[in-house]
Short mmCIF file of C-alpha atoms in Angstrom, two decimals:
data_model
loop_
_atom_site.label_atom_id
_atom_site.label_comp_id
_atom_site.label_asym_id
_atom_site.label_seq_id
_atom_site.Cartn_x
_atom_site.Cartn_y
_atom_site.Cartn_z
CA UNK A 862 -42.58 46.48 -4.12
CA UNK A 863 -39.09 46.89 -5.05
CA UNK A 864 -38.25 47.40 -1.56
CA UNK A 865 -39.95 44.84 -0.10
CA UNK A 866 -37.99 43.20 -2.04
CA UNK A 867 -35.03 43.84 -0.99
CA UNK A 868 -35.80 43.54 2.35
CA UNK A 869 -36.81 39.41 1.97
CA UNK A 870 -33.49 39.19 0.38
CA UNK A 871 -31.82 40.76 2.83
CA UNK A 872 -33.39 38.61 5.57
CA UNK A 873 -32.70 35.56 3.24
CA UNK A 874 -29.28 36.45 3.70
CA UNK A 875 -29.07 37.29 7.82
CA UNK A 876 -30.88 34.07 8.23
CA UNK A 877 -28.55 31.71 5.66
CA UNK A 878 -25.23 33.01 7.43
CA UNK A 879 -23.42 31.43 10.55
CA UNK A 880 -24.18 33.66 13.31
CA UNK A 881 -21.41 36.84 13.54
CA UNK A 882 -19.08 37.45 16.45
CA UNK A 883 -19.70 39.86 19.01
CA UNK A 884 -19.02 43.10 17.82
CA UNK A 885 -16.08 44.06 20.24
CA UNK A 886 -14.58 40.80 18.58
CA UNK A 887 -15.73 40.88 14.84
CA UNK A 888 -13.12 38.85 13.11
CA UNK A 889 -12.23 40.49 9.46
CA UNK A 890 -14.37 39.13 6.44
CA UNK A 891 -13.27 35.69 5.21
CA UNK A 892 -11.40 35.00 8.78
CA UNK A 893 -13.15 31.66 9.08
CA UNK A 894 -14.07 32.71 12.68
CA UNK A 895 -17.70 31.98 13.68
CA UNK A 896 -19.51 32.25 17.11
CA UNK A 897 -20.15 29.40 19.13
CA UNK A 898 -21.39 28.97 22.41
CA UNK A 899 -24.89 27.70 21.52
CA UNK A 900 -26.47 24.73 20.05
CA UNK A 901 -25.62 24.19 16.00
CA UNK A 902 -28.68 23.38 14.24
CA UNK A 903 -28.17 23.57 10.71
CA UNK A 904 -24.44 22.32 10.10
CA UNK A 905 -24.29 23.47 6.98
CA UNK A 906 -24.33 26.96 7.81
CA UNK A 907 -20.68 26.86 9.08
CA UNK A 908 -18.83 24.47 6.36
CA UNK A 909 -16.53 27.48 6.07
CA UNK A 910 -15.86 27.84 9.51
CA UNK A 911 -12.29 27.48 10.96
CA UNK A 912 -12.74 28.70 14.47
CA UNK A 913 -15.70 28.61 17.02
CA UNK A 914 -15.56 31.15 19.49
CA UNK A 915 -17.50 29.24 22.38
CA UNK A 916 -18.69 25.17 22.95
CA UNK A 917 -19.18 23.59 19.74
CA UNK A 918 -22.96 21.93 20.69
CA UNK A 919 -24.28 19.14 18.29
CA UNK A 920 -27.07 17.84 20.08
CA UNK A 921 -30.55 15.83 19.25
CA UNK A 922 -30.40 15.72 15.11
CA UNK A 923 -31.76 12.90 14.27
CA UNK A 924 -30.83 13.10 10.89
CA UNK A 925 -27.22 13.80 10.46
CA UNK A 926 -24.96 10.60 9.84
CA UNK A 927 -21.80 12.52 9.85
CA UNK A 928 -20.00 15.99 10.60
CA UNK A 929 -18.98 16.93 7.24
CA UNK A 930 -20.04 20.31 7.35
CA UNK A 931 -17.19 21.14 10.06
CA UNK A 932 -14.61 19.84 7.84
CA UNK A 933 -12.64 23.08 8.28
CA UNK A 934 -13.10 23.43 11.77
CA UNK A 935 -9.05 24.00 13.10
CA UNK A 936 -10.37 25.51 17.09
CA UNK A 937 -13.41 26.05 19.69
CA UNK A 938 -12.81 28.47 22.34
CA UNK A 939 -14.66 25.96 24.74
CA UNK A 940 -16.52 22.57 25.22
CA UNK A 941 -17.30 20.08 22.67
CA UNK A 942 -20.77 18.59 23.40
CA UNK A 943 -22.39 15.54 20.61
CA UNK A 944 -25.17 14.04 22.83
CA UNK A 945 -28.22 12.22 21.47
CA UNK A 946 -27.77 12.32 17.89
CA UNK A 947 -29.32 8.86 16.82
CA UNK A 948 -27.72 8.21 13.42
CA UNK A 949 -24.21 9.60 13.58
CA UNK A 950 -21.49 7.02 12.35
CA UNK A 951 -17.89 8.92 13.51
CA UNK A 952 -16.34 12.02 13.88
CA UNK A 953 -13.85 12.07 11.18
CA UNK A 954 -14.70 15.21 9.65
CA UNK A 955 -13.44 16.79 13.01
CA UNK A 956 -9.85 15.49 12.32
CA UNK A 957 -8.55 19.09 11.54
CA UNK A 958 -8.87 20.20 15.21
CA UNK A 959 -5.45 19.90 17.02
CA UNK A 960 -3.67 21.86 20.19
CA UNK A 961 -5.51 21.83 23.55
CA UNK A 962 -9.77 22.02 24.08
CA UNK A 963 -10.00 24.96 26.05
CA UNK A 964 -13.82 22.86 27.70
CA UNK A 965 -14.59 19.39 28.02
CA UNK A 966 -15.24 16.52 26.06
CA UNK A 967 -18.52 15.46 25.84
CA UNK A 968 -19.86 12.41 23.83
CA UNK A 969 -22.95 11.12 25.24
CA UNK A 970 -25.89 8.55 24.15
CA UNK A 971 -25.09 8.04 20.24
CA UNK A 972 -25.99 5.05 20.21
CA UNK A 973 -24.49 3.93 16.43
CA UNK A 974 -21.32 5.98 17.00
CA UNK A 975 -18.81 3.71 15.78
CA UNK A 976 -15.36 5.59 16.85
CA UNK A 977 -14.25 9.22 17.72
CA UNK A 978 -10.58 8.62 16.02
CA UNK A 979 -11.57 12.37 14.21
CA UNK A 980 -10.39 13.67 17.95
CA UNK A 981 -7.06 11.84 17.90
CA UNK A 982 -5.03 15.84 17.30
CA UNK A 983 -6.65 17.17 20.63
CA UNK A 984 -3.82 17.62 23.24
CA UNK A 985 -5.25 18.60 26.33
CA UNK A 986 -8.69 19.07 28.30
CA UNK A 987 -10.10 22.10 29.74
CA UNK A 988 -12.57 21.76 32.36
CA UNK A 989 -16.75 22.53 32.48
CA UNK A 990 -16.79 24.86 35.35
CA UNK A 991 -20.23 23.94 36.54
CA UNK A 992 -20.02 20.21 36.24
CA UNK A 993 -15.98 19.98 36.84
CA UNK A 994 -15.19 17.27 34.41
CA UNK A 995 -12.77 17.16 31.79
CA UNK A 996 -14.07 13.90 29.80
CA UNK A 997 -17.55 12.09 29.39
CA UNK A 998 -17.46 9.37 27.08
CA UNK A 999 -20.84 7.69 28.25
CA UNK A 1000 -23.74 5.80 26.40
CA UNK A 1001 -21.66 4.55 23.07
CA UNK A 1002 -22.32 0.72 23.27
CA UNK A 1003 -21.21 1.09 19.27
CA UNK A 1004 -17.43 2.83 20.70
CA UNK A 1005 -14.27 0.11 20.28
CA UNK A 1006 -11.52 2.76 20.51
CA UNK A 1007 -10.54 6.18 21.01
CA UNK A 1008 -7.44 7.05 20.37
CA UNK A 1009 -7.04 10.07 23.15
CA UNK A 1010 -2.93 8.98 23.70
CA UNK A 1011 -2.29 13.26 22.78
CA UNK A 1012 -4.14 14.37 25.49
CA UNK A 1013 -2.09 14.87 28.33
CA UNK A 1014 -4.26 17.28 30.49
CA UNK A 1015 -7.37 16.70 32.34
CA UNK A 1016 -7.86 19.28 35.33
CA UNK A 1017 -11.26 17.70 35.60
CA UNK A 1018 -12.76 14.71 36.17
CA UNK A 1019 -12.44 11.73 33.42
CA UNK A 1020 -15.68 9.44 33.71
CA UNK A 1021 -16.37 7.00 31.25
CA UNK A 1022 -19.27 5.23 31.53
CA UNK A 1023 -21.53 2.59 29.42
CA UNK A 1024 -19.09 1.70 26.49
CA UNK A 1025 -19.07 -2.28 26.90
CA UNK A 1026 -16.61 -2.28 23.77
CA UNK A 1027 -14.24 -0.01 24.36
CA UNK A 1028 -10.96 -1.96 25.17
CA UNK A 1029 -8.12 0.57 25.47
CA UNK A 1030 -9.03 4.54 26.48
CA UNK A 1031 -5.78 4.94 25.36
CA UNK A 1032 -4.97 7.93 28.00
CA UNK A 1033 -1.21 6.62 28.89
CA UNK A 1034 -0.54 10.34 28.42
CA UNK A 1035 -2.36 11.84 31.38
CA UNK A 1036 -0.33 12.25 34.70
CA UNK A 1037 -2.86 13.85 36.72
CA UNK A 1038 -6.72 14.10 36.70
CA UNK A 1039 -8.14 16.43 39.08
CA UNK A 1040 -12.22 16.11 40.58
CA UNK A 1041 -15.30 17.04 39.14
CA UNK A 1042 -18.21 18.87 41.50
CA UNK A 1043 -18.29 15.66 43.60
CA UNK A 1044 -15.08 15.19 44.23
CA UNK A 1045 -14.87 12.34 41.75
CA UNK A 1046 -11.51 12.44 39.83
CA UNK A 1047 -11.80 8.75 37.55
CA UNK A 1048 -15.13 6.86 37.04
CA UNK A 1049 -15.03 3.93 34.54
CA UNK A 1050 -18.41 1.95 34.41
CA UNK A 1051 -19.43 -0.73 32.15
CA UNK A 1052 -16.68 -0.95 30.17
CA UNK A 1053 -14.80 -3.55 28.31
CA UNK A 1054 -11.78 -2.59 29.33
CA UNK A 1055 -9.12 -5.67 30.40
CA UNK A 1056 -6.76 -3.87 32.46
CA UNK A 1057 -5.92 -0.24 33.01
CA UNK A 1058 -3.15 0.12 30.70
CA UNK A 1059 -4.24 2.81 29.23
CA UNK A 1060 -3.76 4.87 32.25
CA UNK A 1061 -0.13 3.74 32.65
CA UNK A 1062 1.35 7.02 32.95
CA UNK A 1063 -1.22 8.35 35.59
CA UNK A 1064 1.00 9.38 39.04
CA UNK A 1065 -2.25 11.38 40.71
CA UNK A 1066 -5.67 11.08 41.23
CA UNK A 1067 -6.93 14.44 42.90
CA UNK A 1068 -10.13 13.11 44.13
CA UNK A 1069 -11.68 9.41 44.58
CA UNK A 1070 -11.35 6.69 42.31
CA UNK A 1071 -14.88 4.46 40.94
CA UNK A 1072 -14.59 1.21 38.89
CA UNK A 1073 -17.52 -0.70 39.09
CA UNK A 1074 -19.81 -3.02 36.35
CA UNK A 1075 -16.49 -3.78 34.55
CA UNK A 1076 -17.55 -7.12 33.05
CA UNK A 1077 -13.60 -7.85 31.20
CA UNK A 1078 -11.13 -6.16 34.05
CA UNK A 1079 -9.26 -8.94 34.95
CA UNK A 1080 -6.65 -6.31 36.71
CA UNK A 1081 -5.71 -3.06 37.75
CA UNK A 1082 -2.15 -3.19 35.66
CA UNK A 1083 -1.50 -0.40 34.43
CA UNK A 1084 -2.02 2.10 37.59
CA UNK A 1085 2.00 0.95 39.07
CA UNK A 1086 2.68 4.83 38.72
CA UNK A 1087 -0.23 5.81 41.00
CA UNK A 1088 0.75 6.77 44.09
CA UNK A 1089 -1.44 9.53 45.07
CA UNK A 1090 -4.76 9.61 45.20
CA UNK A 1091 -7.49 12.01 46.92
CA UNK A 1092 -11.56 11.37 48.16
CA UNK A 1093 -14.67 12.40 46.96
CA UNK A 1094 -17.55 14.24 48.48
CA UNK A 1095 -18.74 11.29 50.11
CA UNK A 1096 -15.36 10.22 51.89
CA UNK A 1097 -14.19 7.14 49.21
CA UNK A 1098 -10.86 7.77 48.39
CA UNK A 1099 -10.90 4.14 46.18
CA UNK A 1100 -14.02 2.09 45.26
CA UNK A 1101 -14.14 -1.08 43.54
CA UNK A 1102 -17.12 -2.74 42.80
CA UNK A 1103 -19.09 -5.84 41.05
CA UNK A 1104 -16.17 -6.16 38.48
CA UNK A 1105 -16.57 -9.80 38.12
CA UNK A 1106 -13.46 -11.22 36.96
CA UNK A 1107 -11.33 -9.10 38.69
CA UNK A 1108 -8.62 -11.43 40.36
CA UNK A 1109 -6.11 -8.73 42.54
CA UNK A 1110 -5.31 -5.06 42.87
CA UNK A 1111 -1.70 -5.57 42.26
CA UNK A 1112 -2.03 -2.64 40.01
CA UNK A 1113 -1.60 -0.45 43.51
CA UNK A 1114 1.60 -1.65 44.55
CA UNK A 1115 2.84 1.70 44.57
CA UNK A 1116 0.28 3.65 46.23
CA UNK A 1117 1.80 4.74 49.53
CA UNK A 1118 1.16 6.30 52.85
CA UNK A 1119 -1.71 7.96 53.47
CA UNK A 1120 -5.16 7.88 51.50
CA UNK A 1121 -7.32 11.21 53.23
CA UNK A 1122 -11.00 8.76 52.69
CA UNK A 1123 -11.50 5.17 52.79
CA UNK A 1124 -11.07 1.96 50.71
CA UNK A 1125 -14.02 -0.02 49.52
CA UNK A 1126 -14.42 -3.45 47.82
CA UNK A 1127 -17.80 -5.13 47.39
CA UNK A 1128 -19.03 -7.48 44.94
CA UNK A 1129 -15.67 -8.64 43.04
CA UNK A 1130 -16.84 -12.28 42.93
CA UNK A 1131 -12.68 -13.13 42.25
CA UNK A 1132 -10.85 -11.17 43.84
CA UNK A 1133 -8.67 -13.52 46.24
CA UNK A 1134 -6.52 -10.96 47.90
CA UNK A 1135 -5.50 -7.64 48.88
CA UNK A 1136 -1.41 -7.65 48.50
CA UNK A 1137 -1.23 -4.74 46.07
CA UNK A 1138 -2.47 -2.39 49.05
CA UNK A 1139 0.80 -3.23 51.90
CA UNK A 1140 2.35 0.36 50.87
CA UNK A 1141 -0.78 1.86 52.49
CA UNK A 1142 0.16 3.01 56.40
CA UNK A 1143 -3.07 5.12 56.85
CA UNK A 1144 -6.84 5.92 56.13
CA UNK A 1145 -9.55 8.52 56.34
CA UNK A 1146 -13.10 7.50 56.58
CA UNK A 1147 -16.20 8.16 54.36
CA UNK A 1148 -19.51 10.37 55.80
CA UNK A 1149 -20.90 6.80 57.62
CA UNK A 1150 -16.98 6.48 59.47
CA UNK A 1151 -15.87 3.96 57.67
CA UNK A 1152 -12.48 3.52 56.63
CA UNK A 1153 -12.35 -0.14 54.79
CA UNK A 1154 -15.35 -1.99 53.63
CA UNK A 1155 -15.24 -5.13 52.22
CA UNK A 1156 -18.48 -6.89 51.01
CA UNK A 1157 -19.53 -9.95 49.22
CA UNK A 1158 -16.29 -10.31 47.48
CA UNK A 1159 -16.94 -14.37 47.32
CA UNK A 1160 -12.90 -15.41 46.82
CA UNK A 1161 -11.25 -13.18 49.12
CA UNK A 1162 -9.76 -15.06 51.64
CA UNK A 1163 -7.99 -12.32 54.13
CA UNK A 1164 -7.49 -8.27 54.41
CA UNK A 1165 -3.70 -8.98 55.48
CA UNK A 1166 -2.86 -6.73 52.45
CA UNK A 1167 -3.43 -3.91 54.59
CA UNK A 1168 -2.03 -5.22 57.54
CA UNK A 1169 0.85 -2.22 57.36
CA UNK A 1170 -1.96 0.56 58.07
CA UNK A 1171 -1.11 1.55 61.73
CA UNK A 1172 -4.07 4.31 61.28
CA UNK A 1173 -8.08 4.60 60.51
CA UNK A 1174 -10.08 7.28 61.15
CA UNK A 1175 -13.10 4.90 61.50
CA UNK A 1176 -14.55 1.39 61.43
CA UNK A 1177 -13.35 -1.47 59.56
CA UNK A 1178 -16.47 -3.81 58.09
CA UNK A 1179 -15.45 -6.94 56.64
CA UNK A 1180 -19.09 -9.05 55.68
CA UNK A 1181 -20.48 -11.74 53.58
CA UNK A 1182 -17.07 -12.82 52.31
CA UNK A 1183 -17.61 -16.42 52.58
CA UNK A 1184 -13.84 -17.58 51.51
CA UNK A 1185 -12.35 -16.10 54.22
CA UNK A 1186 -10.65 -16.91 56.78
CA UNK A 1187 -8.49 -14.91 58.64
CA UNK A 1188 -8.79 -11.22 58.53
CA UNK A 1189 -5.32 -10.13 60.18
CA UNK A 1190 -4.42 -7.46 62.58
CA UNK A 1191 -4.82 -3.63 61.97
CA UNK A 1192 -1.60 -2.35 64.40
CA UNK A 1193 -1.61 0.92 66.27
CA UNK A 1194 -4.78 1.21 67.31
CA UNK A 1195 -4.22 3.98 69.98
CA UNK A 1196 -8.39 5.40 70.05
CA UNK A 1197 -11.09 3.33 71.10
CA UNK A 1198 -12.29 0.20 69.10
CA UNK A 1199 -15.09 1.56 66.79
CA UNK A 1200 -15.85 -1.82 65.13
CA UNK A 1201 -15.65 -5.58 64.76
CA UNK A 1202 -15.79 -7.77 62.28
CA UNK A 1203 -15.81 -11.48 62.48
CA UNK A 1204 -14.58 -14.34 59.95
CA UNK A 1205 -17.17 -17.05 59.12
CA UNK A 1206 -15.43 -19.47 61.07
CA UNK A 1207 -16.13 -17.66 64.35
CA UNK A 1208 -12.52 -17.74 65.03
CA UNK A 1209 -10.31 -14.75 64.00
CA UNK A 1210 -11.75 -11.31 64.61
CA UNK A 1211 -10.59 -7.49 63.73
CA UNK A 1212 -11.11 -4.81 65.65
CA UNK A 1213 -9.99 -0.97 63.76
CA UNK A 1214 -10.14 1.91 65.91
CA UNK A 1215 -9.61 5.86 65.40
#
């Protein structure tokens, strides 16, 4: 009896500790080190934790309203994922981690998730090597701000999708952003973001570009430092689309020479011209061979903002724009004419050829 005894209070024990360390890496008693790399369930099992070795996962707990148990936490040796916990207010209790993630950050569909300022010490982004992205701020209708200005790497993609109140992403430090699995280097979607200051120190995108559903961008200021920029999987190289009050892409003025895919604008009900785009002297062409698409944008009035590019590497379509009027001449055409589009008057046309 006396030693069945001891064994439940042994097993009380193994099963009331943070999981240990691999032994070729047990850390010395009292480190503070505790292993990651899986799914935390019961956060109080690691309030004396200082370092995760692996992705810190906090994912589908209904129940917790905060992180207070990871108080202490200083390090993960990988990703942070918090996805689908229903109740949890802010990260606060997080506000001890500082230096570079070695992962991704992932904060995804917490719906009452007022801010993620406990993240504001984090100085760079690794990258998830199966999805390629760096940051996923997506599904946090509750999110006003997050204050990411330290974080000055992201060799992934940065997508940030679904936070109607978030103003300012605040990621002025960034300079480069590479692509995620699909080539995708910066997605925002949904946002309410006004402009793109908080990009204003980004010189290189190293895939394509997606804004799209942004009901309060009113302008692309804030991207004057971009002035290189790659394509995704599918060939875009810069889409912008259904961001209602978006009036010009001035923002581009200093994006230059060539762009390897093509340039897309559809549904930016006030957008009245392209000017921000005369530095651009050549375009690719997405997987259907098109190089510029424009599409029921209902104030644009001409493309002459790209009236510089002597090359395309595929058609131009220019459709259901109803304001305008004059499309102006693509020089250099030296291939033959792969497409024409016509203004509604009947009267101008554009031809763009390889």
């Amino acid at each position: 009896r006396n030693r069945a005894g001891a064994m439940e209070t042994m097993w009380e024990r193994l099963l009331s500790a943070p999981p240990p360390l691999p032994e070729d890496i047990e850390p010395p008693v009292g480190s503070g080190m505790c292993a990651g790399g899986h799914l935390l369930g019961n956060l109080g099992l690691y309030s004396a934790c200082t370092h995760l070795d692996g992705f810190l996962g906090i994912m589908n707990l209904p129940t917790i309203l905060d992180l207070d148990p990871l108080l202490n936490l200083e390090s993960i040796g990988g990703d942070i994922i918090i996805e689908g916990n229903l109740n949890l207010g802010n990260l606060d209790d997080l506000a001890g981690l500082n230096g570079p993630l070695l992962g991704m950050l992932k904060i995804n569909d917490n719906p009452v998730l007022g801010n993620i300022d406990g993240l504001s010490g984090i100085s760079g982004l690794g990258k998830n090597p199966t999805s390629g992205e760096s940051l996923l701020l997506a599904n946090l209708p509750s999110v006003g701000s997050a204050p990411l200005s330290s974080v000055c790497t992201a060799p992934g993609a940065v997508q940030i999708r679904n936070l109607p109140n978030l103003h300012d992403p605040a990621l002025d430090c960034l300079k480069s952003i590479g692509p995620d699995f699909n080539g995708h280097a910066l997605i925002l979607q949904n946002t309410g973001i006004p402009d793109l200051k908080g990009f204003s120190g980004l010189e290189s995108l190293g895939g394509g570009s997606l804004i799209l559903d942004n009901m309060a961008l009113g302008s692309l200021q804030g991207l004057e430092s971009l002035n290189s920029l790659g394509k995704d999987n599918f060939g875009v190289s810069f889409q912008l689309d259904n961001n209602p009050i978006l009036g010009n892409v001035d923002g581009l003025m200093n994006l230059n020479g060539d762009l390897p895919g093509s340039f897309q604008l559809n549904r930016n009900a006030v957008l009245g011209h392209l000017d921000g785009l005369k530095g651009i002297t050549q375009l690719g062409a997405d997987i259907n061979g098109t190089s510029i698409l424009a599409t029921n944008n209902g104030n644009l009035k001409d493309l002459c903002g790209l009236q510089d590019v002597k090359k395309v590497g595929g058609s131009v379509h220019a459709n259901n724009n109803p304001s305008m009027t004059k499309l102006c001449e693509l020089t250099g055409h030296t291939a033959r004419v792969l497409h024409l589009a016509q203004s509604p008057d009947g009267e101008t046309v554009v031809s763009a050829a390889a």
